[in-house]
Amino acid sequence: MTRYIFVTGGVVSSLGKGIISASIGKLLQARGYTITIQKFDPYINIDPGTLNPYEHGECYVTVDGMETDLDLGHYERFTGIRATQANSVTTGKIYKAVIDKERHGDYLGKTIQVVPHITDEIKHRILQHNDEVDFVISEIGGTIGDIESAPFLEAIRQLKWELGNRAVSVHLTYVPYLKAADELKTKPTQHSVKEMQGAGIQPDVLVLRTEKHLSDNIRQKVASFCNVDLECVVQSEDLPSIYEVPVNMQNQGLDAALLRKFGVPVGETPKMEGWHHFLELQRTATKEVHVGLVGKYDLQDAYKSIRESLILAGIYNHVKVKIDFINSENITKENVAEKLSNVAGILICPGFGQRGIEGKIIAVEYARVNNLPAFGICLGMQMMVIEFARNILGYKDANSSEMADTPHNVIDMMEEQKTITNMGGTMRLGAYECQLQEGSRAAQAYNAAATSPLSPLSSHLISERHRHRYEFNNKYKDEFEQNGMMCVGINPESGLVEIVEIPSHRWFIGTQFHPEYSSTVLHPHPLFMSFIKEIAQ
Ligand code: GLN
């Protein structure tokens, strides 16, 4: 008896549908229900894997190797679920599936149309979790009224009709405050709901995003203009942290209202002790610690999971992490000391291509020489390796073959990548096992998180997510180790180096994988915990 919650947004984008979807998931879980959350993105790319972060923020990666929207990161961080490719669907994927079926002859004799073929494929993707979980939350990307969203709305309309009280529609809108009139305006919400009604969908629950508190009168007005019960009109005010949102929604009875809509007994309000403990730690962490985020995209969303992982690890270490973005394109040998003068440690970001890498290498050198804690992720780890090769092993031309073919490609393309011609979805993606070297700093970090689901599965074996084509070149492994950079995490099947560290340094670890994808609110990632612990002292 799986039940379905459809989350849509109106008026403007960036209202935080992902946070609301994740919060609903969290609140239902707290009541003992199993859930999953899926994201429908109305663009034609098959996945965001080939998108520039300026277009779409970070690309998140699931354990089964799907490149997805960053909202999947919110879902996992809030609820601890492990999403798979079924949780992330784009218009491109839908059309590709339908066109492949058409070529295969599955619809012989028929004209293929948006309705019913595209809408049926969307419905199939929503219903594929049937009987797996108690609730499926389906978030529709984009804003109501967009041409691209129309097939998704039609699919929801049909499902609401077919599923009866097993389907509920949650619509998020914006209530702007007009300073000159000193008034909060509900008209955009009314229009947005009309748009939904025009598509044949009556929203059951309205979540009103607002910068100012909405009075009961305003909620009442919205309820009566929009045919929604008053208890189903909740407000989502700006809060100091996104992690306050589930509790704020619970306080307004959003989960109870949803359950009543489904005709499910509401029962007692769950206490969510773990979550409240976390919020308490967050509120009481006052000491500030500055981390330098060395990357090339000066955009909040570009390194979303890394930012959240740093903040979460900070909270559990009783400090408030302040992230100073440092554009690696502007780092030079002359200014590096000044640029890093304010930070207690640096994180060298993942990335692709030549732009900004020399600045990253200079930052790594500065951190290595000055014993400044440094954490390199993916391209960041590769830069640590290149810097070491250039300045310690003496290979001045050392580089990654992604950037330049030199006699010393200490980072090289993986063998299986050499024959690849299609760029989309063909990197080394998803979770791979990694054997940690006993006694290493990395192993100590993972062992310190013994109660976390992220701790070693057994005998120092961990599993982490990847997204890259290039790797540490094993030809140089002995030379690196003899000179003090140790390869302390190895893939047991392929022998690929997944973690390097310099044991003589305060904290200097690079991971070829992306630990940031598996940090959650209740279980911050062990490496982030260890890094922040070191710099919080
Ligand atoms: N560009 C590098 C590679 O493909 C690193 C990728 C990354 O940082 N995600 O190997």
Coordinates of C-alpha atoms and ligand atoms in Angstrom, one line a residue:
M1 CA 0.0 0.0 0.0
T2 CA 2.6 2.6 -1.0
R3 CA 1.4 6.2 -0.9
Y4 CA 2.5 9.0 -3.1
I5 CA 3.4 12.6 -2.4
F6 CA 4.0 14.9 -5.3
V7 CA 5.9 18.1 -4.6
T8 CA 5.7 21.0 -7.1
G9 CA 6.7 24.6 -6.9
G10 CA 5.2 27.8 -8.2
V11 CA 5.9 31.6 -8.6
V12 CA 9.7 31.4 -8.7
S13 CA 12.5 28.8 -8.6
S14 CA 14.9 28.3 -5.7
L15 CA 12.2 28.0 -3.1
G16 CA 13.7 25.0 -1.6
K17 CA 11.5 22.2 -2.9
G18 CA 14.4 19.8 -2.3
I19 CA 14.6 20.8 1.4
I20 CA 10.9 20.5 1.9
S21 CA 10.8 17.1 0.2
A22 CA 13.7 15.9 2.3
S23 CA 12.0 17.3 5.4
I24 CA 8.8 15.5 4.7
G25 CA 10.8 12.3 4.2
K26 CA 12.5 12.8 7.5
L27 CA 9.3 13.5 9.4
L28 CA 7.6 10.3 8.0
Q29 CA 10.7 8.3 8.8
A30 CA 10.6 9.6 12.4
R31 CA 7.1 8.1 12.5
G32 CA 8.5 4.7 11.6
Y33 CA 7.6 4.7 7.9
T34 CA 9.9 3.7 5.1
I35 CA 10.3 6.3 2.4
T36 CA 12.1 7.1 -0.8
I37 CA 12.4 10.5 -2.6
Q38 CA 12.8 10.9 -6.3
K39 CA 13.6 14.0 -8.4
F40 CA 12.2 14.7 -11.8
D41 CA 14.2 17.2 -13.8
P42 CA 12.4 18.7 -16.8
Y43 CA 15.6 19.2 -18.9
I44 CA 16.6 17.1 -21.9
N45 CA 20.0 16.1 -20.8
I46 CA 20.0 12.4 -19.8
D47 CA 21.7 13.4 -16.5
P48 CA 23.5 16.5 -15.2
G49 CA 26.9 14.7 -15.6
T50 CA 27.9 16.8 -18.6
L51 CA 26.6 20.1 -17.2
N52 CA 28.8 22.9 -16.1
P53 CA 28.3 23.7 -12.4
Y54 CA 27.3 27.3 -13.4
E55 CA 24.3 25.7 -15.1
H56 CA 23.2 23.4 -12.4
G57 CA 25.4 23.5 -9.3
E58 CA 27.1 20.4 -8.1
C59 CA 26.6 17.0 -9.8
Y60 CA 25.8 14.5 -7.1
V61 CA 26.6 10.8 -7.5
T62 CA 24.6 7.8 -6.2
V63 CA 26.1 4.6 -4.9
D64 CA 25.1 2.8 -8.1
G65 CA 26.9 5.4 -10.2
M66 CA 24.2 7.7 -11.4
E67 CA 25.1 11.4 -11.9
T68 CA 22.2 13.4 -10.5
D69 CA 20.9 16.7 -9.3
L70 CA 22.2 18.1 -6.1
D71 CA 18.8 17.7 -4.5
L72 CA 19.6 14.0 -4.1
G73 CA 22.3 15.2 -1.7
H74 CA 19.7 16.9 0.5
Y75 CA 17.5 13.7 0.4
E76 CA 20.4 11.6 1.5
R77 CA 21.8 14.0 4.1
F78 CA 18.4 14.5 5.7
T79 CA 17.1 11.0 5.6
G80 CA 20.1 8.7 5.3
I81 CA 18.4 6.9 2.4
R82 CA 20.8 5.6 -0.3
A83 CA 19.3 6.8 -3.6
T84 CA 19.8 4.9 -6.8
Q85 CA 19.3 5.7 -10.4
A86 CA 15.6 5.2 -10.0
N87 CA 15.6 8.3 -7.8
S88 CA 16.7 10.7 -10.5
V89 CA 14.8 11.0 -13.7
T90 CA 15.1 13.7 -16.5
T91 CA 12.9 14.5 -19.5
G92 CA 15.9 13.2 -21.5
K93 CA 15.7 9.8 -19.8
I94 CA 12.0 9.6 -20.3
Y95 CA 12.2 10.4 -24.0
K96 CA 15.1 8.2 -24.6
A97 CA 13.3 5.2 -23.0
V98 CA 10.2 5.9 -25.1
I99 CA 12.2 6.3 -28.4
D100 CA 14.2 3.2 -27.6
K101 CA 11.0 1.2 -27.2
E102 CA 9.6 2.7 -30.4
R103 CA 12.7 1.6 -32.3
H104 CA 12.5 -1.8 -30.7
G105 CA 9.0 -2.2 -32.0
D106 CA 7.2 -2.2 -28.7
Y107 CA 4.5 0.2 -29.9
L108 CA 4.1 -1.3 -33.4
G109 CA 1.3 0.4 -35.3
K110 CA 0.9 3.3 -32.9
T111 CA 1.6 7.0 -33.2
I112 CA 3.9 7.9 -30.3
Q113 CA 2.7 11.0 -28.4
V114 CA 3.3 13.0 -25.3
V115 CA 0.0 11.7 -24.0
P116 CA -0.1 8.8 -23.3
H117 CA 3.4 7.5 -24.1
I118 CA 5.6 10.1 -22.4
T119 CA 3.2 10.5 -19.5
D120 CA 2.9 6.7 -19.1
E121 CA 6.7 6.5 -18.9
I122 CA 6.7 9.2 -16.2
K123 CA 4.0 7.3 -14.3
H124 CA 5.9 4.1 -14.6
R125 CA 9.0 5.8 -13.1
I126 CA 6.9 7.1 -10.1
L127 CA 5.2 3.8 -9.6
Q128 CA 8.3 1.6 -9.9
H129 CA 8.8 1.9 -6.1
N130 CA 5.4 0.4 -5.4
D131 CA 5.4 -1.9 -2.4
E132 CA 9.0 -1.2 -1.7
V133 CA 8.4 1.6 0.7
D134 CA 5.4 3.2 2.6
F135 CA 5.8 6.6 1.0
V136 CA 7.3 7.8 -2.3
I137 CA 8.0 11.5 -2.5
S138 CA 8.3 12.7 -6.0
E139 CA 9.7 16.2 -6.5
I140 CA 9.1 17.8 -9.8
G141 CA 11.9 20.3 -10.8
G142 CA 11.2 23.6 -12.4
T143 CA 8.2 26.0 -11.8
I144 CA 4.6 25.5 -12.6
G145 CA 3.8 27.1 -15.9
D146 CA 7.1 26.1 -17.6
I147 CA 6.5 24.4 -20.9
E148 CA 8.9 21.6 -19.9
S149 CA 6.8 20.7 -16.7
A150 CA 3.6 20.1 -18.6
P151 CA 4.0 16.3 -19.1
F152 CA 4.9 15.8 -15.5
L153 CA 1.9 17.6 -14.3
E154 CA -0.3 15.6 -16.6
A155 CA 1.2 12.4 -15.2
I156 CA 0.5 13.6 -11.7
R157 CA -3.1 14.6 -12.6
Q158 CA -3.7 11.1 -13.9
L159 CA -2.1 9.4 -10.9
K160 CA -4.1 11.5 -8.4
W161 CA -7.2 10.4 -10.2
E162 CA -6.2 6.7 -10.3
L163 CA -4.7 6.5 -6.8
G164 CA -7.4 8.4 -5.0
N165 CA -6.5 9.0 -1.4
R166 CA -3.1 7.2 -1.9
A167 CA -1.8 10.4 -3.6
V168 CA -1.4 13.9 -2.1
S169 CA -0.1 17.0 -3.8
V170 CA 2.1 19.5 -2.0
H171 CA 2.6 22.8 -3.7
L172 CA 5.3 25.3 -2.7
T173 CA 4.8 28.9 -3.4
Y174 CA 6.3 32.3 -2.5
V175 CA 4.6 35.1 -0.5
P176 CA 6.6 38.2 -1.3
Y177 CA 6.8 41.2 1.1
L178 CA 6.4 44.6 -0.5
K179 CA 8.4 47.0 1.6
A180 CA 6.7 50.2 0.2
A181 CA 3.3 48.9 1.1
D182 CA 4.5 47.0 4.2
E183 CA 2.4 44.1 3.1
L184 CA 2.8 40.4 2.4
K185 CA 1.1 39.5 -0.9
T186 CA -0.8 36.3 -1.5
K187 CA -1.8 37.0 -5.1
P188 CA 1.2 35.1 -6.7
T189 CA 0.2 32.0 -4.6
Q190 CA -3.4 32.3 -5.8
H191 CA -2.2 32.5 -9.4
S192 CA 0.1 29.5 -9.0
V193 CA -2.7 27.4 -7.5
K194 CA -4.9 28.5 -10.4
E195 CA -2.2 27.3 -12.8
M196 CA -2.2 23.9 -11.0
Q197 CA -6.0 23.8 -11.1
G198 CA -5.9 24.6 -14.8
A199 CA -3.7 21.5 -15.2
G200 CA -6.4 19.5 -13.3
I201 CA -4.6 19.3 -10.0
Q202 CA -6.0 20.6 -6.8
P203 CA -3.1 21.0 -4.3
D204 CA -3.8 19.3 -1.0
V205 CA -1.1 21.1 1.0
L206 CA 0.5 24.5 0.4
V207 CA 3.9 25.4 1.8
L208 CA 4.3 29.2 1.7
R209 CA 7.9 30.4 1.5
T210 CA 8.2 33.7 3.2
E211 CA 10.8 36.0 4.6
K212 CA 8.4 37.4 7.2
H213 CA 6.0 35.5 9.5
L214 CA 2.6 35.0 8.1
S215 CA -0.4 35.7 10.3
D216 CA -3.3 33.3 10.7
N217 CA -5.3 35.8 8.6
I218 CA -3.0 35.4 5.7
R219 CA -3.1 31.6 5.9
Q220 CA -6.8 31.7 6.2
K221 CA -7.1 33.9 3.1
V222 CA -4.8 31.6 1.1
A223 CA -6.8 28.5 2.4
S224 CA -10.2 29.9 1.3
F225 CA -8.9 31.3 -2.1
C226 CA -7.2 28.1 -3.0
N227 CA -9.6 25.4 -1.7
V228 CA -7.1 24.1 0.8
D229 CA -7.8 23.2 4.5
L230 CA -6.4 25.8 6.9
E231 CA -4.3 23.1 8.7
C232 CA -2.8 22.3 5.3
V233 CA -1.5 25.8 4.7
V234 CA 1.9 25.9 6.4
Q235 CA 4.7 28.5 6.2
S236 CA 8.3 28.0 5.6
E237 CA 10.0 31.1 7.0
D238 CA 13.7 31.8 6.4
L239 CA 15.6 30.0 9.1
P240 CA 19.2 30.2 10.3
S241 CA 19.9 26.7 9.0
I242 CA 18.2 24.4 6.5
Y243 CA 18.4 21.7 9.2
E244 CA 15.8 23.5 11.2
V245 CA 13.2 23.0 8.5
P246 CA 12.0 19.5 9.4
V247 CA 11.3 20.6 13.0
N248 CA 9.7 23.8 11.8
M249 CA 7.4 21.8 9.6
Q250 CA 6.7 19.3 12.4
N251 CA 5.8 22.1 14.7
Q252 CA 3.2 23.3 12.2
G253 CA 1.8 19.8 11.8
L254 CA 2.8 19.3 8.2
D255 CA 3.4 15.6 8.6
A256 CA 0.1 15.1 10.6
A257 CA -1.8 17.0 8.0
L258 CA -0.4 14.8 5.3
L259 CA -1.3 11.6 7.2
R260 CA -4.8 12.9 7.7
K261 CA -5.1 13.5 4.0
F262 CA -4.1 9.9 3.4
G263 CA -6.6 8.8 6.0
V264 CA -3.8 7.3 8.1
P265 CA -4.0 7.5 11.9
V266 CA -1.8 10.3 13.1
G267 CA -0.6 9.0 16.5
E268 CA 1.9 10.8 18.7
T269 CA 4.4 13.3 17.4
P270 CA 7.8 11.7 17.3
K271 CA 10.5 13.3 19.4
M272 CA 13.4 13.0 16.9
E273 CA 16.0 13.1 19.7
G274 CA 19.0 12.6 17.4
W275 CA 18.0 15.5 15.2
H276 CA 17.3 17.8 18.2
H277 CA 20.6 16.9 19.7
F278 CA 22.3 17.9 16.4
L279 CA 20.3 21.2 16.3
E280 CA 21.4 21.9 19.9
L281 CA 25.0 21.4 19.0
Q282 CA 24.5 23.6 16.0
R283 CA 23.0 26.4 18.1
T284 CA 25.7 26.2 20.8
A285 CA 28.7 26.0 18.5
T286 CA 30.1 29.5 18.6
K287 CA 33.8 29.3 18.0
E288 CA 34.5 30.0 14.4
V289 CA 37.0 28.0 12.3
H290 CA 37.9 29.2 8.8
V291 CA 38.4 26.6 6.0
G292 CA 39.7 27.7 2.7
L293 CA 37.8 26.2 -0.2
V294 CA 40.3 26.2 -3.1
G295 CA 38.3 25.8 -6.3
K296 CA 37.3 27.6 -9.4
Y297 CA 33.5 28.0 -9.1
D298 CA 32.5 31.0 -7.0
L299 CA 29.0 29.7 -6.6
Q300 CA 27.4 28.3 -3.4
D301 CA 25.9 25.3 -5.1
A302 CA 29.0 24.2 -7.1
Y303 CA 30.5 22.4 -4.1
K304 CA 27.3 21.9 -2.2
S305 CA 28.0 18.5 -0.6
I306 CA 31.5 19.6 0.4
R307 CA 30.2 22.7 2.0
E308 CA 27.6 20.8 3.9
S309 CA 30.0 18.1 4.9
L310 CA 32.4 20.7 6.4
I311 CA 29.6 22.4 8.3
L312 CA 28.2 19.1 9.6
A313 CA 31.6 17.9 10.8
G314 CA 32.1 21.4 12.4
I315 CA 28.9 21.1 14.4
Y316 CA 29.9 17.7 15.8
N317 CA 33.3 19.1 16.7
H318 CA 31.6 22.0 18.4
V319 CA 32.7 24.7 16.0
K320 CA 31.1 26.9 13.4
V321 CA 32.9 26.3 10.1
K322 CA 33.2 29.4 8.1
I323 CA 34.0 28.7 4.5
D324 CA 36.3 31.1 2.7
F325 CA 36.1 30.5 -1.1
I326 CA 39.6 31.0 -2.6
N327 CA 39.5 31.1 -6.4
S328 CA 42.5 29.0 -7.5
E329 CA 42.8 31.0 -10.7
N330 CA 44.0 34.0 -8.7
I331 CA 46.5 32.2 -6.5
T332 CA 50.2 32.9 -7.3
K333 CA 53.4 32.1 -5.6
E334 CA 53.6 35.7 -4.5
N335 CA 50.1 36.0 -3.0
V336 CA 49.5 32.5 -1.6
A337 CA 50.7 33.2 1.9
E338 CA 48.4 36.2 2.1
K339 CA 45.4 34.4 0.5
L340 CA 45.7 31.5 3.0
S341 CA 46.6 33.7 6.0
N342 CA 43.1 33.6 7.4
V343 CA 42.3 29.9 7.2
A344 CA 43.1 27.0 9.6
G345 CA 43.1 24.5 6.8
I346 CA 42.3 24.1 3.1
L347 CA 40.2 21.8 1.0
I348 CA 41.3 21.4 -2.6
C349 CA 38.2 20.9 -4.7
P350 CA 37.3 18.4 -7.3
G351 CA 37.1 19.6 -10.9
F352 CA 37.9 19.1 -14.6
G353 CA 40.3 20.7 -17.0
Q354 CA 43.2 23.0 -16.9
R355 CA 41.7 26.2 -15.6
G356 CA 42.8 27.0 -12.1
I357 CA 45.0 24.0 -11.5
E358 CA 48.3 25.7 -11.2
G359 CA 46.8 27.8 -8.4
K360 CA 45.6 24.6 -6.7
I361 CA 49.2 23.2 -6.9
I362 CA 50.6 26.4 -5.4
A363 CA 48.1 26.2 -2.5
V364 CA 49.0 22.5 -1.9
E365 CA 52.7 23.3 -1.8
Y366 CA 52.1 26.1 0.7
A367 CA 50.1 23.8 2.9
R368 CA 52.6 21.0 2.7
V369 CA 55.6 23.2 3.4
N370 CA 53.9 25.1 6.2
N371 CA 52.2 22.2 7.9
L372 CA 48.8 23.6 7.2
P373 CA 46.1 20.9 7.2
A374 CA 45.0 20.0 3.7
F375 CA 42.3 17.8 2.3
G376 CA 42.3 17.0 -1.4
I377 CA 39.2 15.5 -3.1
C378 CA 39.4 13.9 -6.5
L379 CA 41.1 16.5 -8.7
G380 CA 42.3 18.0 -5.3
M381 CA 44.1 14.7 -4.5
Q382 CA 45.5 14.6 -8.0
M383 CA 47.0 18.1 -7.4
M384 CA 48.6 16.9 -4.2
V385 CA 50.2 14.1 -6.1
I386 CA 51.4 16.4 -8.9
E387 CA 52.8 18.9 -6.4
F388 CA 54.7 16.2 -4.6
A389 CA 56.1 14.8 -7.8
R390 CA 57.3 18.3 -9.0
N391 CA 58.7 19.5 -5.7
I392 CA 59.9 16.4 -3.8
L393 CA 60.5 13.8 -6.6
G394 CA 62.0 16.6 -8.8
Y395 CA 59.9 15.9 -11.8
K396 CA 59.3 19.5 -12.8
D397 CA 57.1 18.5 -15.7
A398 CA 54.9 16.2 -13.7
N399 CA 51.2 16.5 -14.6
S400 CA 48.0 14.6 -15.2
S401 CA 47.5 13.3 -18.7
E402 CA 44.1 15.2 -18.5
M403 CA 46.1 18.4 -18.7
A404 CA 49.3 17.6 -20.6
D405 CA 51.2 14.6 -22.0
T406 CA 54.6 14.7 -20.3
P407 CA 57.3 12.1 -19.6
H408 CA 55.9 12.2 -16.0
N409 CA 52.2 11.7 -16.0
V410 CA 51.9 10.8 -12.3
I411 CA 48.2 11.0 -12.8
D412 CA 47.1 9.0 -15.9
M413 CA 44.0 7.9 -17.7
M414 CA 42.7 4.6 -16.5
E415 CA 43.1 1.8 -19.0
E416 CA 39.4 1.2 -19.4
Q417 CA 38.8 4.9 -20.1
K418 CA 41.1 5.0 -23.1
T419 CA 38.6 3.6 -25.6
I420 CA 35.7 5.7 -24.5
T421 CA 34.3 8.1 -27.0
N422 CA 31.0 9.2 -25.4
M423 CA 31.4 11.7 -22.6
G424 CA 28.1 11.2 -20.8
G425 CA 27.9 8.7 -17.9
T426 CA 31.2 6.9 -18.8
M427 CA 33.5 8.0 -16.0
R428 CA 34.4 5.6 -13.1
L429 CA 31.2 6.3 -11.2
G430 CA 29.6 5.1 -8.0
A431 CA 30.8 3.1 -5.0
Y432 CA 34.0 1.1 -5.0
E433 CA 35.7 -0.7 -2.2
C434 CA 38.9 0.5 -0.7
Q435 CA 41.3 -1.3 1.6
L436 CA 42.8 1.0 4.3
Q437 CA 46.3 0.6 5.5
E438 CA 46.2 -0.2 9.2
G439 CA 47.6 2.5 11.4
S440 CA 47.3 5.2 8.7
R441 CA 45.7 8.5 9.6
A442 CA 42.8 7.7 7.2
A443 CA 42.2 4.3 8.9
Q444 CA 42.2 6.0 12.3
A445 CA 39.7 8.5 11.1
Y446 CA 37.3 5.8 9.9
N447 CA 37.8 3.7 13.0
A448 CA 37.0 6.7 15.2
A449 CA 33.5 6.6 13.6
A450 CA 32.9 3.0 14.8
T451 CA 29.2 3.5 15.3
S452 CA 28.6 5.2 12.0
P453 CA 27.3 3.3 9.0
L454 CA 30.3 4.7 7.2
S455 CA 32.8 2.9 9.4
P456 CA 34.9 0.1 7.8
L457 CA 32.6 -2.8 6.7
S458 CA 35.2 -5.2 8.1
S459 CA 38.9 -5.3 8.4
H460 CA 39.5 -1.7 7.1
L461 CA 37.4 -2.2 4.1
I462 CA 35.4 0.9 3.2
S463 CA 33.2 1.8 0.2
E464 CA 33.1 5.3 -1.3
R465 CA 31.8 7.0 -4.4
H466 CA 33.8 8.0 -7.4
R467 CA 33.5 10.3 -10.4
H468 CA 36.7 10.5 -12.5
R469 CA 38.6 9.2 -15.5
Y470 CA 42.2 9.7 -14.2
E471 CA 44.0 7.9 -11.5
F472 CA 47.3 7.8 -9.6
N473 CA 49.9 6.2 -11.8
N474 CA 51.0 3.1 -10.0
K475 CA 54.4 3.1 -11.9
Y476 CA 55.4 5.8 -9.4
K477 CA 54.0 4.3 -6.2
D478 CA 57.3 3.1 -4.7
E479 CA 59.0 6.4 -5.4
F480 CA 56.2 8.4 -3.7
E481 CA 56.3 6.1 -0.7
Q482 CA 60.1 6.2 -0.3
N483 CA 59.8 9.9 -0.2
G484 CA 57.1 10.3 2.3
M485 CA 53.7 10.3 0.5
M486 CA 52.0 7.0 1.3
C487 CA 49.3 5.2 -0.6
V488 CA 47.1 4.2 2.3
G489 CA 43.8 3.3 0.5
I490 CA 43.9 0.8 -2.4
N491 CA 41.1 -0.7 -4.4
P492 CA 41.4 -4.5 -3.6
E493 CA 40.3 -5.6 -7.1
S494 CA 42.1 -3.1 -9.4
G495 CA 45.0 -2.0 -7.2
L496 CA 44.1 1.6 -7.9
V497 CA 45.3 4.1 -5.3
E498 CA 42.3 5.8 -3.7
I499 CA 43.9 7.6 -0.7
V500 CA 47.3 9.3 -0.3
E501 CA 48.6 10.9 2.9
I502 CA 51.8 12.4 4.3
P503 CA 52.2 10.9 7.8
S504 CA 54.8 13.4 8.9
H505 CA 52.4 16.3 8.2
R506 CA 49.8 17.6 10.6
W507 CA 46.9 16.5 8.4
F508 CA 47.5 16.0 4.7
I509 CA 45.1 13.5 3.0
G510 CA 43.9 13.2 -0.6
T511 CA 41.1 10.9 -1.7
Q512 CA 40.4 9.9 -5.2
F513 CA 36.8 9.3 -4.2
H514 CA 34.3 11.8 -3.0
P515 CA 33.6 11.4 0.8
E516 CA 31.3 14.4 0.7
Y517 CA 28.6 12.4 -1.0
S518 CA 28.1 10.1 2.0
S519 CA 28.1 12.6 4.8
T520 CA 24.7 12.8 6.5
V521 CA 23.2 15.0 9.3
L522 CA 23.2 12.1 11.8
H523 CA 26.5 10.6 10.5
P524 CA 29.0 13.1 9.4
H525 CA 31.8 11.7 7.3
P526 CA 34.8 10.3 9.3
L527 CA 37.4 12.1 7.1
F528 CA 35.7 15.4 7.4
M529 CA 35.3 14.8 11.2
S530 CA 39.0 14.1 11.5
F531 CA 40.0 17.1 9.3
I532 CA 37.9 19.5 11.3
K533 CA 39.0 18.0 14.6
E534 CA 42.6 18.7 13.7
I535 CA 41.9 22.3 12.7
A536 CA 39.4 23.1 15.4
Q537 CA 42.1 22.7 18.1
Ligands
GLN1 N1 39.2 15.6 -13.7 C1 39.7 14.6 -12.9 C2 39.4 13.2 -13.4 O1 38.6 13.0 -14.3 C3 39.1 14.7 -11.5 C4 37.6 14.6 -11.5 C5 36.9 15.1 -10.2 O2 37.5 15.9 -9.5 N2 35.7 14.7 -10.0 O3 40.0 12.2 -13.0

